[in-house]
mmCIF file of C-alpha atoms (C1' of nucleotides) in Angstrom:
data_model
loop_
_atom_site.group_PDB
_atom_site.id
_atom_site.type_symbol
_atom_site.label_atom_id
_atom_site.label_comp_id
_atom_site.label_asym_id
_atom_site.label_seq_id
_atom_site.Cartn_x
_atom_site.Cartn_y
_atom_site.Cartn_z
ATOM 1 C CA UNK A 1 -16.153 -39.098 29.262
ATOM 2 C CA UNK A 2 -12.826 -39.766 27.657
ATOM 3 C CA UNK A 3 -11.048 -37.700 25.081
ATOM 4 C CA UNK A 4 -12.243 -39.688 22.119
ATOM 5 C CA UNK A 5 -15.886 -39.348 23.076
ATOM 6 C CA UNK A 6 -15.483 -35.695 23.832
ATOM 7 C CA UNK A 7 -13.939 -35.207 20.439
ATOM 8 C CA UNK A 8 -16.799 -36.785 18.608
ATOM 9 C CA UNK A 9 -19.244 -34.807 20.682
ATOM 10 C CA UNK A 10 -17.414 -31.635 19.766
ATOM 11 C CA UNK A 11 -17.560 -32.553 16.095
ATOM 12 C CA UNK A 12 -21.303 -32.959 16.380
ATOM 13 C CA UNK A 13 -21.734 -29.749 18.292
ATOM 14 C CA UNK A 14 -19.911 -27.562 15.803
ATOM 15 C CA UNK A 15 -22.104 -28.933 13.058
ATOM 16 C CA UNK A 16 -25.353 -28.523 14.921
ATOM 17 C CA UNK A 17 -24.916 -25.141 16.440
ATOM 18 C CA UNK A 18 -23.008 -21.967 15.961
ATOM 19 C CA UNK A 19 -19.973 -22.106 18.163
ATOM 20 C CA UNK A 20 -18.433 -18.690 18.142
ATOM 21 C CA UNK A 21 -15.676 -19.291 20.597
ATOM 22 C CA UNK A 22 -14.050 -21.991 22.633
ATOM 23 C CA UNK A 23 -15.789 -20.865 25.786
ATOM 24 C CA UNK A 24 -19.100 -21.710 24.092
ATOM 25 C CA UNK A 25 -17.977 -25.315 23.966
ATOM 26 C CA UNK A 26 -16.839 -25.208 27.568
ATOM 27 C CA UNK A 27 -20.284 -23.942 28.543
ATOM 28 C CA UNK A 28 -22.235 -26.417 26.453
ATOM 29 C CA UNK A 29 -20.191 -29.349 27.700
ATOM 30 C CA UNK A 30 -20.613 -28.086 31.224
ATOM 31 C CA UNK A 31 -24.390 -28.094 30.731
ATOM 32 C CA UNK A 32 -24.095 -31.710 29.670
ATOM 33 C CA UNK A 33 -22.208 -32.445 32.848
ATOM 34 C CA UNK A 34 -18.804 -32.647 31.192
ATOM 35 C CA UNK A 35 -16.292 -30.437 32.896
ATOM 36 C CA UNK A 36 -13.415 -29.217 30.792
ATOM 37 C CA UNK A 37 -11.427 -26.044 30.676
ATOM 38 C CA UNK A 38 -10.803 -23.779 27.729
ATOM 39 C CA UNK A 39 -7.230 -25.059 27.567
ATOM 40 C CA UNK A 40 -8.460 -28.549 26.859
ATOM 41 C CA UNK A 41 -10.835 -27.291 24.222
ATOM 42 C CA UNK A 42 -8.030 -25.398 22.572
ATOM 43 C CA UNK A 43 -6.074 -28.642 22.387
ATOM 44 C CA UNK A 44 -9.109 -30.532 21.144
ATOM 45 C CA UNK A 45 -9.631 -27.998 18.411
ATOM 46 C CA UNK A 46 -6.055 -28.310 17.363
ATOM 47 C CA UNK A 47 -6.257 -32.097 17.234
ATOM 48 C CA UNK A 48 -9.563 -32.094 15.406
ATOM 49 C CA UNK A 49 -8.176 -29.413 13.111
ATOM 50 C CA UNK A 50 -11.315 -27.375 13.534
ATOM 51 C CA UNK A 51 -11.214 -24.006 11.882
ATOM 52 C CA UNK A 52 -12.630 -20.691 12.929
ATOM 53 C CA UNK A 53 -14.413 -19.239 9.953
ATOM 54 C CA UNK A 54 -15.324 -15.568 9.724
ATOM 55 C CA UNK A 55 -18.967 -15.583 8.704
ATOM 56 C CA UNK A 56 -20.629 -13.248 6.273
ATOM 57 C CA UNK A 57 -22.849 -11.971 9.018
ATOM 58 C CA UNK A 58 -19.920 -10.531 10.870
ATOM 59 C CA UNK A 59 -19.267 -13.143 13.519
ATOM 60 C CA UNK A 60 -17.111 -16.201 13.698
ATOM 61 C CA UNK A 61 -17.926 -19.871 13.746
ATOM 62 C CA UNK A 62 -15.960 -23.007 14.392
ATOM 63 C CA UNK A 63 -16.305 -25.578 11.689
ATOM 64 C CA UNK A 64 -15.107 -28.984 10.655
ATOM 65 C CA UNK A 65 -11.954 -28.940 8.584
ATOM 66 C CA UNK A 66 -12.400 -28.377 4.858
ATOM 67 C CA UNK A 67 -13.202 -31.542 2.994
ATOM 68 C CA UNK A 68 -11.168 -32.694 0.105
ATOM 69 C CA UNK A 69 -11.481 -30.162 -2.678
ATOM 70 C CA UNK A 70 -13.882 -30.653 -5.499
ATOM 71 C CA UNK A 71 -11.366 -31.513 -8.179
ATOM 72 C CA UNK A 72 -9.690 -34.147 -6.072
ATOM 73 C CA UNK A 73 -13.048 -35.658 -5.205
ATOM 74 C CA UNK A 74 -13.998 -35.748 -8.866
ATOM 75 C CA UNK A 75 -10.785 -37.490 -9.799
ATOM 76 C CA UNK A 76 -11.197 -40.019 -7.035
ATOM 77 C CA UNK A 77 -14.767 -40.700 -8.012
ATOM 78 C CA UNK A 78 -13.915 -41.210 -11.662
ATOM 79 C CA UNK A 79 -10.983 -43.437 -10.918
ATOM 80 C CA UNK A 80 -12.968 -45.598 -8.533
ATOM 81 C CA UNK A 81 -15.830 -45.948 -10.967
ATOM 82 C CA UNK A 82 -13.450 -46.947 -13.741
ATOM 83 C CA UNK A 83 -11.001 -49.145 -11.944
ATOM 84 C CA UNK A 84 -12.395 -50.363 -8.635
ATOM 85 C CA UNK A 85 -12.565 -54.088 -8.096
ATOM 86 C CA UNK A 86 -12.812 -54.686 -4.358
ATOM 87 C CA UNK A 87 -12.147 -53.301 -0.935
ATOM 88 C CA UNK A 88 -11.546 -55.048 2.356
ATOM 89 C CA UNK A 89 -10.178 -54.267 5.777
ATOM 90 C CA UNK A 90 -8.188 -56.171 8.313
ATOM 91 C CA UNK A 91 -7.017 -54.570 11.516
ATOM 92 C CA UNK A 92 -5.761 -51.104 10.611
ATOM 93 C CA UNK A 93 -5.329 -51.974 6.945
ATOM 94 C CA UNK A 94 -7.572 -51.261 4.005
ATOM 95 C CA UNK A 95 -6.807 -53.139 0.831
ATOM 96 C CA UNK A 96 -8.179 -51.930 -2.474
ATOM 97 C CA UNK A 97 -7.927 -53.965 -5.626
ATOM 98 C CA UNK A 98 -8.121 -52.130 -8.927
ATOM 99 C CA UNK A 99 -7.795 -52.877 -12.588
ATOM 100 C CA UNK A 100 -4.108 -53.348 -13.409
ATOM 101 C CA UNK A 101 -2.173 -50.123 -13.734
ATOM 102 C CA UNK A 102 -4.558 -47.977 -11.719
ATOM 103 C CA UNK A 103 -3.512 -48.551 -8.152
ATOM 104 C CA UNK A 104 -0.662 -46.112 -8.172
ATOM 105 C CA UNK A 105 -2.867 -43.242 -9.265
ATOM 106 C CA UNK A 106 -5.452 -44.156 -6.677
ATOM 107 C CA UNK A 107 -2.859 -44.225 -3.920
ATOM 108 C CA UNK A 108 -1.578 -40.838 -4.997
ATOM 109 C CA UNK A 109 -5.037 -39.307 -4.791
ATOM 110 C CA UNK A 110 -5.680 -40.781 -1.391
ATOM 111 C CA UNK A 111 -2.352 -39.443 -0.221
ATOM 112 C CA UNK A 112 -3.075 -36.001 -1.561
ATOM 113 C CA UNK A 113 -6.425 -35.968 0.162
ATOM 114 C CA UNK A 114 -4.434 -36.040 3.379
ATOM 115 C CA UNK A 115 -6.966 -37.930 5.467
ATOM 116 C CA UNK A 116 -6.557 -37.545 9.172
ATOM 117 C CA UNK A 117 -7.204 -41.263 9.632
ATOM 118 C CA UNK A 118 -4.506 -42.423 7.276
ATOM 119 C CA UNK A 119 -0.987 -43.185 8.360
ATOM 120 C CA UNK A 120 0.275 -43.916 4.871
ATOM 121 C CA UNK A 121 -0.345 -45.815 1.643
ATOM 122 C CA UNK A 122 1.597 -48.289 -0.450
ATOM 123 C CA UNK A 123 0.590 -48.778 -4.060
ATOM 124 C CA UNK A 124 1.486 -51.490 -6.497
ATOM 125 C CA UNK A 125 0.084 -52.061 -9.947
ATOM 126 C CA UNK A 126 -3.378 -53.269 -9.015
ATOM 127 C CA UNK A 127 -3.420 -52.949 -5.230
ATOM 128 C CA UNK A 128 -3.400 -50.075 -2.794
ATOM 129 C CA UNK A 129 -2.725 -50.773 0.826
ATOM 130 C CA UNK A 130 -3.905 -48.001 3.104
ATOM 131 C CA UNK A 131 -2.394 -48.129 6.538
ATOM 132 C CA UNK A 132 -4.711 -46.363 8.933
ATOM 133 C CA UNK A 133 -4.077 -45.151 12.416
ATOM 134 C CA UNK A 134 -6.276 -47.877 13.902
ATOM 135 C CA UNK A 135 -9.012 -50.386 13.226
ATOM 136 C CA UNK A 136 -11.803 -47.932 13.666
ATOM 137 C CA UNK A 137 -10.137 -45.547 11.246
ATOM 138 C CA UNK A 138 -9.747 -48.349 8.723
ATOM 139 C CA UNK A 139 -13.463 -49.083 8.838
ATOM 140 C CA UNK A 140 -14.205 -45.418 8.487
ATOM 141 C CA UNK A 141 -11.940 -45.139 5.451
ATOM 142 C CA UNK A 142 -13.592 -48.154 3.895
ATOM 143 C CA UNK A 143 -16.975 -46.536 4.306
ATOM 144 C CA UNK A 144 -15.783 -43.277 2.835
ATOM 145 C CA UNK A 145 -14.305 -44.960 -0.179
ATOM 146 C CA UNK A 146 -17.352 -47.085 -0.815
ATOM 147 C CA UNK A 147 -19.430 -43.919 -0.692
ATOM 148 C CA UNK A 148 -17.624 -42.659 -3.772
ATOM 149 C CA UNK A 149 -18.506 -45.552 -5.977
ATOM 150 C CA UNK B 1 -1.474 0.398 -1.837
ATOM 151 C CA UNK B 2 -5.219 0.391 -1.347
ATOM 152 C CA UNK B 3 -7.294 -2.152 0.488
ATOM 153 C CA UNK B 4 -8.279 -4.113 -2.581
ATOM 154 C CA UNK B 5 -4.700 -4.598 -3.706
ATOM 155 C CA UNK B 6 -3.581 -5.490 -0.226
ATOM 156 C CA UNK B 7 -6.327 -8.068 -0.063
ATOM 157 C CA UNK B 8 -5.267 -9.776 -3.237
ATOM 158 C CA UNK B 9 -1.668 -9.693 -2.115
ATOM 159 C CA UNK B 10 -2.662 -11.329 1.145
ATOM 160 C CA UNK B 11 -4.540 -14.027 -0.741
ATOM 161 C CA UNK B 12 -1.407 -14.764 -2.739
ATOM 162 C CA UNK B 13 0.814 -14.738 0.308
ATOM 163 C CA UNK B 14 -1.215 -17.245 2.285
ATOM 164 C CA UNK B 15 -1.107 -19.601 -0.665
ATOM 165 C CA UNK B 16 2.605 -19.223 -1.291
ATOM 166 C CA UNK B 17 3.967 -19.334 2.184
ATOM 167 C CA UNK B 18 3.114 -20.576 5.591
ATOM 168 C CA UNK B 19 1.574 -17.728 7.496
ATOM 169 C CA UNK B 20 1.310 -18.834 11.081
ATOM 170 C CA UNK B 21 -0.012 -15.654 12.559
ATOM 171 C CA UNK B 22 -1.220 -12.239 11.629
ATOM 172 C CA UNK B 23 2.036 -10.633 12.666
ATOM 173 C CA UNK B 24 3.740 -12.688 9.961
ATOM 174 C CA UNK B 25 1.684 -10.838 7.405
ATOM 175 C CA UNK B 26 2.455 -7.523 9.039
ATOM 176 C CA UNK B 27 6.152 -8.337 8.795
ATOM 177 C CA UNK B 28 6.057 -9.571 5.208
ATOM 178 C CA UNK B 29 4.078 -6.573 4.049
ATOM 179 C CA UNK B 30 6.462 -4.321 5.917
ATOM 180 C CA UNK B 31 9.357 -5.897 4.011
ATOM 181 C CA UNK B 32 7.550 -5.069 0.819
ATOM 182 C CA UNK B 33 7.244 -1.501 1.980
ATOM 183 C CA UNK B 34 3.585 -1.749 2.917
ATOM 184 C CA UNK B 35 2.941 -0.533 6.430
ATOM 185 C CA UNK B 36 -0.069 -1.957 8.178
ATOM 186 C CA UNK B 37 -0.871 -2.862 11.723
ATOM 187 C CA UNK B 38 -2.071 -6.166 13.079
ATOM 188 C CA UNK B 39 -5.496 -4.615 13.607
ATOM 189 C CA UNK B 40 -5.863 -4.017 9.907
ATOM 190 C CA UNK B 41 -4.709 -7.521 9.111
ATOM 191 C CA UNK B 42 -7.272 -8.901 11.525
ATOM 192 C CA UNK B 43 -9.970 -6.994 9.663
ATOM 193 C CA UNK B 44 -8.581 -8.104 6.307
ATOM 194 C CA UNK B 45 -8.660 -11.699 7.411
ATOM 195 C CA UNK B 46 -12.218 -11.325 8.516
ATOM 196 C CA UNK B 47 -13.256 -9.783 5.210
ATOM 197 C CA UNK B 48 -11.377 -12.333 3.158
ATOM 198 C CA UNK B 49 -12.782 -15.032 5.407
ATOM 199 C CA UNK B 50 -9.364 -16.571 5.777
ATOM 200 C CA UNK B 51 -9.184 -19.439 8.191
ATOM 201 C CA UNK B 52 -6.520 -20.491 10.612
ATOM 202 C CA UNK B 53 -5.992 -24.197 10.142
ATOM 203 C CA UNK B 54 -4.218 -26.333 12.714
ATOM 204 C CA UNK B 55 -1.695 -28.282 10.672
ATOM 205 C CA UNK B 56 -0.764 -31.901 11.099
ATOM 206 C CA UNK B 57 2.773 -30.888 11.965
ATOM 207 C CA UNK B 58 1.629 -29.103 15.075
ATOM 208 C CA UNK B 59 1.552 -25.497 13.987
ATOM 209 C CA UNK B 60 -1.089 -23.277 12.490
ATOM 210 C CA UNK B 61 -1.508 -21.827 9.055
ATOM 211 C CA UNK B 62 -3.791 -19.247 7.536
ATOM 212 C CA UNK B 63 -5.545 -20.448 4.444
ATOM 213 C CA UNK B 64 -8.074 -19.423 1.855
ATOM 214 C CA UNK B 65 -11.666 -20.177 2.810
ATOM 215 C CA UNK B 66 -12.975 -23.657 2.074
ATOM 216 C CA UNK B 67 -14.524 -24.036 -1.322
ATOM 217 C CA UNK B 68 -18.075 -25.134 -1.711
ATOM 218 C CA UNK B 69 -18.376 -28.639 -0.323
ATOM 219 C CA UNK B 70 -18.429 -31.647 -2.517
ATOM 220 C CA UNK B 71 -22.111 -32.461 -2.177
ATOM 221 C CA UNK B 72 -23.209 -28.967 -3.004
ATOM 222 C CA UNK B 73 -20.945 -28.918 -6.020
ATOM 223 C CA UNK B 74 -22.348 -32.228 -7.169
ATOM 224 C CA UNK B 75 -25.902 -31.002 -6.864
ATOM 225 C CA UNK B 76 -25.093 -27.824 -8.715
ATOM 226 C CA UNK B 77 -23.355 -29.720 -11.472
ATOM 227 C CA UNK B 78 -26.225 -32.147 -11.932
ATOM 228 C CA UNK B 79 -28.824 -29.441 -11.929
ATOM 229 C CA UNK B 80 -26.959 -27.335 -14.446
ATOM 230 C CA UNK B 81 -26.412 -30.293 -16.748
ATOM 231 C CA UNK B 82 -30.061 -31.184 -16.599
ATOM 232 C CA UNK B 83 -31.718 -27.831 -16.702
ATOM 233 C CA UNK B 84 -29.354 -25.170 -17.975
ATOM 234 C CA UNK B 85 -30.458 -23.178 -21.001
ATOM 235 C CA UNK B 86 -28.430 -19.979 -21.057
ATOM 236 C CA UNK B 87 -26.417 -17.523 -19.038
ATOM 237 C CA UNK B 88 -25.710 -13.870 -19.593
ATOM 238 C CA UNK B 89 -24.451 -10.876 -17.677
ATOM 239 C CA UNK B 90 -25.242 -7.218 -17.692
ATOM 240 C CA UNK B 91 -23.651 -4.834 -15.248
ATOM 241 C CA UNK B 92 -23.642 -6.572 -11.882
ATOM 242 C CA UNK B 93 -26.363 -9.012 -12.882
ATOM 243 C CA UNK B 94 -26.102 -12.586 -14.039
ATOM 244 C CA UNK B 95 -29.207 -14.070 -15.585
ATOM 245 C CA UNK B 96 -29.570 -17.808 -15.884
ATOM 246 C CA UNK B 97 -32.360 -19.420 -17.866
ATOM 247 C CA UNK B 98 -33.334 -22.960 -16.979
ATOM 248 C CA UNK B 99 -35.929 -25.519 -17.948
ATOM 249 C CA UNK B 100 -39.238 -24.533 -16.353
ATOM 250 C CA UNK B 101 -39.484 -25.433 -12.697
ATOM 251 C CA UNK B 102 -35.768 -25.648 -12.018
ATOM 252 C CA UNK B 103 -34.765 -22.080 -11.360
ATOM 253 C CA UNK B 104 -35.828 -22.037 -7.762
ATOM 254 C CA UNK B 105 -33.677 -25.029 -6.878
ATOM 255 C CA UNK B 106 -30.740 -23.521 -8.720
ATOM 256 C CA UNK B 107 -31.099 -20.251 -6.873
ATOM 257 C CA UNK B 108 -31.226 -22.078 -3.580
ATOM 258 C CA UNK B 109 -28.005 -23.934 -4.295
ATOM 259 C CA UNK B 110 -26.232 -20.774 -5.353
ATOM 260 C CA UNK B 111 -27.430 -19.115 -2.182
ATOM 261 C CA UNK B 112 -26.258 -21.961 -0.040
ATOM 262 C CA UNK B 113 -22.863 -21.899 -1.684
ATOM 263 C CA UNK B 114 -22.541 -18.480 -0.132
ATOM 264 C CA UNK B 115 -20.315 -16.931 -2.784
ATOM 265 C CA UNK B 116 -18.384 -13.931 -1.621
ATOM 266 C CA UNK B 117 -19.146 -12.173 -4.916
ATOM 267 C CA UNK B 118 -22.905 -12.544 -4.669
ATOM 268 C CA UNK B 119 -25.133 -9.976 -3.115
ATOM 269 C CA UNK B 120 -28.299 -12.014 -3.514
ATOM 270 C CA UNK B 121 -30.429 -14.051 -5.881
ATOM 271 C CA UNK B 122 -34.008 -13.927 -7.066
ATOM 272 C CA UNK B 123 -35.515 -17.043 -8.574
ATOM 273 C CA UNK B 124 -38.643 -17.506 -10.593
ATOM 274 C CA UNK B 125 -39.784 -20.639 -12.380
ATOM 275 C CA UNK B 126 -37.255 -20.709 -15.195
ATOM 276 C CA UNK B 127 -34.984 -17.788 -14.403
ATOM 277 C CA UNK B 128 -32.459 -17.010 -11.712
ATOM 278 C CA UNK B 129 -31.181 -13.506 -11.350
ATOM 279 C CA UNK B 130 -27.928 -13.297 -9.455
ATOM 280 C CA UNK B 131 -27.138 -9.867 -8.182
ATOM 281 C CA UNK B 132 -23.417 -9.586 -7.710
ATOM 282 C CA UNK B 133 -21.425 -7.001 -5.835
ATOM 283 C CA UNK B 134 -20.119 -5.481 -9.066
ATOM 284 C CA UNK B 135 -19.508 -6.015 -12.759
ATOM 285 C CA UNK B 136 -16.242 -7.771 -12.256
ATOM 286 C CA UNK B 137 -17.844 -10.144 -9.785
ATOM 287 C CA UNK B 138 -20.683 -10.863 -12.226
ATOM 288 C CA UNK B 139 -18.239 -11.885 -14.931
ATOM 289 C CA UNK B 140 -16.406 -14.045 -12.440
ATOM 290 C CA UNK B 141 -19.642 -15.751 -11.390
ATOM 291 C CA UNK B 142 -20.558 -16.363 -15.001
ATOM 292 C CA UNK B 143 -17.205 -18.046 -15.581
ATOM 293 C CA UNK B 144 -17.561 -20.165 -12.484
ATOM 294 C CA UNK B 145 -21.013 -21.334 -13.429
ATOM 295 C CA UNK B 146 -20.058 -22.133 -16.993
ATOM 296 C CA UNK B 147 -17.190 -24.197 -15.630
ATOM 297 C CA UNK B 148 -19.713 -26.535 -14.035
ATOM 298 C CA UNK B 149 -21.494 -27.426 -17.199
ATOM 299 C "C1'" DC C 1 -16.000 24.469 -3.166
ATOM 300 C "C1'" DC C 2 -17.953 22.998 1.107
ATOM 301 C "C1'" DT C 3 -20.138 19.708 3.931
ATOM 302 C "C1'" DA C 4 -21.902 15.506 5.201
ATOM 303 C "C1'" DA C 5 -21.468 10.719 5.057
ATOM 304 C "C1'" DA C 6 -18.920 6.553 4.424
ATOM 305 C "C1'" DG C 7 -14.733 3.958 4.511
ATOM 306 C "C1'" DA C 8 -10.172 2.802 6.059
ATOM 307 C "C1'" DA C 9 -6.774 2.338 9.398
ATOM 308 C "C1'" DG C 10 -4.177 3.404 13.753
ATOM 309 C "C1'" DC C 11 -3.899 3.078 18.773
ATOM 310 C "C1'" DA C 12 -5.012 1.076 22.888
ATOM 311 C "C1'" DT C 13 -7.033 -2.509 24.966
ATOM 312 C "C1'" DA C 14 -10.360 -6.181 25.628
ATOM 313 C "C1'" DA C 15 -11.235 -10.726 24.357
ATOM 314 C "C1'" DA C 16 -9.934 -15.063 22.832
ATOM 315 C "C1'" DT C 17 -6.630 -18.639 22.194
ATOM 316 C "C1'" DA C 18 -2.344 -21.287 22.874
ATOM 317 C "C1'" DT C 19 1.021 -23.172 25.748
ATOM 318 C "C1'" DA C 20 4.775 -24.049 29.601
ATOM 319 C "C1'" DC C 21 4.675 -26.266 33.517
ATOM 320 C "C1'" DA C 22 2.794 -29.172 37.160
ATOM 321 C "C1'" DT C 23 -0.066 -32.887 38.359
ATOM 322 C "C1'" DA C 24 -2.891 -36.575 37.749
ATOM 323 C "C1'" DT C 25 -4.281 -40.699 35.252
ATOM 324 C "C1'" DC C 26 -3.842 -44.376 32.424
ATOM 325 C "C1'" DT C 27 -0.501 -48.148 30.007
ATOM 326 C "C1'" DT C 28 3.089 -51.036 29.574
ATOM 327 C "C1'" DT C 29 6.890 -53.528 31.244
ATOM 328 C "C1'" DT C 30 9.311 -56.103 34.356
ATOM 329 C "C1'" DA D 1 2.044 -54.912 41.786
ATOM 330 C "C1'" DA D 2 5.665 -51.480 41.402
ATOM 331 C "C1'" DA D 3 8.203 -48.752 38.291
ATOM 332 C "C1'" DA D 4 8.623 -46.299 34.142
ATOM 333 C "C1'" DG D 5 6.705 -44.173 30.423
ATOM 334 C "C1'" DA D 6 3.081 -42.052 27.983
ATOM 335 C "C1'" DT D 7 -1.136 -39.390 27.804
ATOM 336 C "C1'" DA D 8 -4.424 -36.124 29.425
ATOM 337 C "C1'" DT D 9 -5.759 -32.018 31.637
ATOM 338 C "C1'" DG D 10 -5.813 -28.094 34.890
ATOM 339 C "C1'" DT D 11 -3.641 -23.588 36.284
ATOM 340 C "C1'" DA D 12 -1.583 -19.593 35.220
ATOM 341 C "C1'" DT D 13 -0.001 -16.908 31.849
ATOM 342 C "C1'" DA D 14 1.949 -15.521 27.378
ATOM 343 C "C1'" DT D 15 0.579 -14.934 22.864
ATOM 344 C "C1'" DT D 16 -2.518 -13.876 19.478
ATOM 345 C "C1'" DT D 17 -6.620 -11.863 17.689
ATOM 346 C "C1'" DA D 18 -10.690 -8.714 17.654
ATOM 347 C "C1'" DT D 19 -12.663 -4.399 18.395
ATOM 348 C "C1'" DG D 20 -14.191 0.412 20.470
ATOM 349 C "C1'" DC D 21 -12.949 4.682 19.695
ATOM 350 C "C1'" DT D 22 -10.570 8.295 17.132
ATOM 351 C "C1'" DT D 23 -8.525 10.367 13.224
ATOM 352 C "C1'" DC D 24 -7.656 10.762 8.538
ATOM 353 C "C1'" DT D 25 -9.109 10.070 3.742
ATOM 354 C "C1'" DT D 26 -12.133 9.507 0.134
ATOM 355 C "C1'" DT D 27 -16.612 9.929 -1.984
ATOM 356 C "C1'" DA D 28 -21.156 11.932 -2.930
ATOM 357 C "C1'" DG D 29 -24.407 15.641 -2.873
ATOM 358 C "C1'" DG D 30 -25.638 20.301 -3.009
#
DNA sequence: CCTAAAGAAGCATAAATATACATATCTTTT
DNA sequence: AAAAGATATGTATATTTATGCTTCTTTAGG
């Protein structure tokens, strides 16, 4: 079990069950035969940007980081519906073609959404180039963007 | 300075500046002449459901709680646009009239959104009664719901 | 006005979390 | 393949956060 796999397992776990503290994750992973210490989990949580949310019922629960806020999502959705032409990936790059004059706005929204997977964007008049942190991330970003259309 | 005022001040502070830890709030409030201990801040944070978000830059930052997620908001928006008839408040109650058969779904979404201001909901066939925690909260909920339409 | 009950907050401390440092492991370069 | 660098993780511990218990304050009821 490498770090990457552990991370995605942790993401699943916090969605599926109520993780009240880091030791819960240590215990659950232990039960699955994965030995890690609380220190590692603390670092994982930091990297995954998981948040500890006080719940109404009085306890606490670790959660995935907040998604893009509603307004931003609405803007992105509208813009894509209006101006999207095509999307493609190559290596760690995602290239989006838009109607002329719309790419800059699209790039700005993607920037403001502050995706973990994105290294940076460059926007021209009708093209946004998203530079992701890796190939896998590029594919993931492509999927996310397509989901908006 | 009572608890309510301190709470709204804390909400402002976490938006305006980077609060890395609870002691930061203790210090800032102290500078404003408000004496509280870390214990109180811990309880405030729990009540306000503030979250400690690991930031990209390596540190941590307290933030307001995540808004309703995008999917929930979308569902709520669609349902309101399709089925909304009227909304009104009286005291701590908000009464929403919908097309027959839609109130239950609406109530369920409002429940799942887990609004801080809401005490509970009761849904019939074409009516949702939202019981808020007070009059002020009811007016706030009314505004929020109208904003969706 | 008095008393009981509820709410708020301090103090002390327990519990949880983050991190400096050391070590091990994996990667890249020569 | 050895050396050098980067990455990952454990150990021990410092730092941060939550909470039991107590006291003080406010509110509600008689």
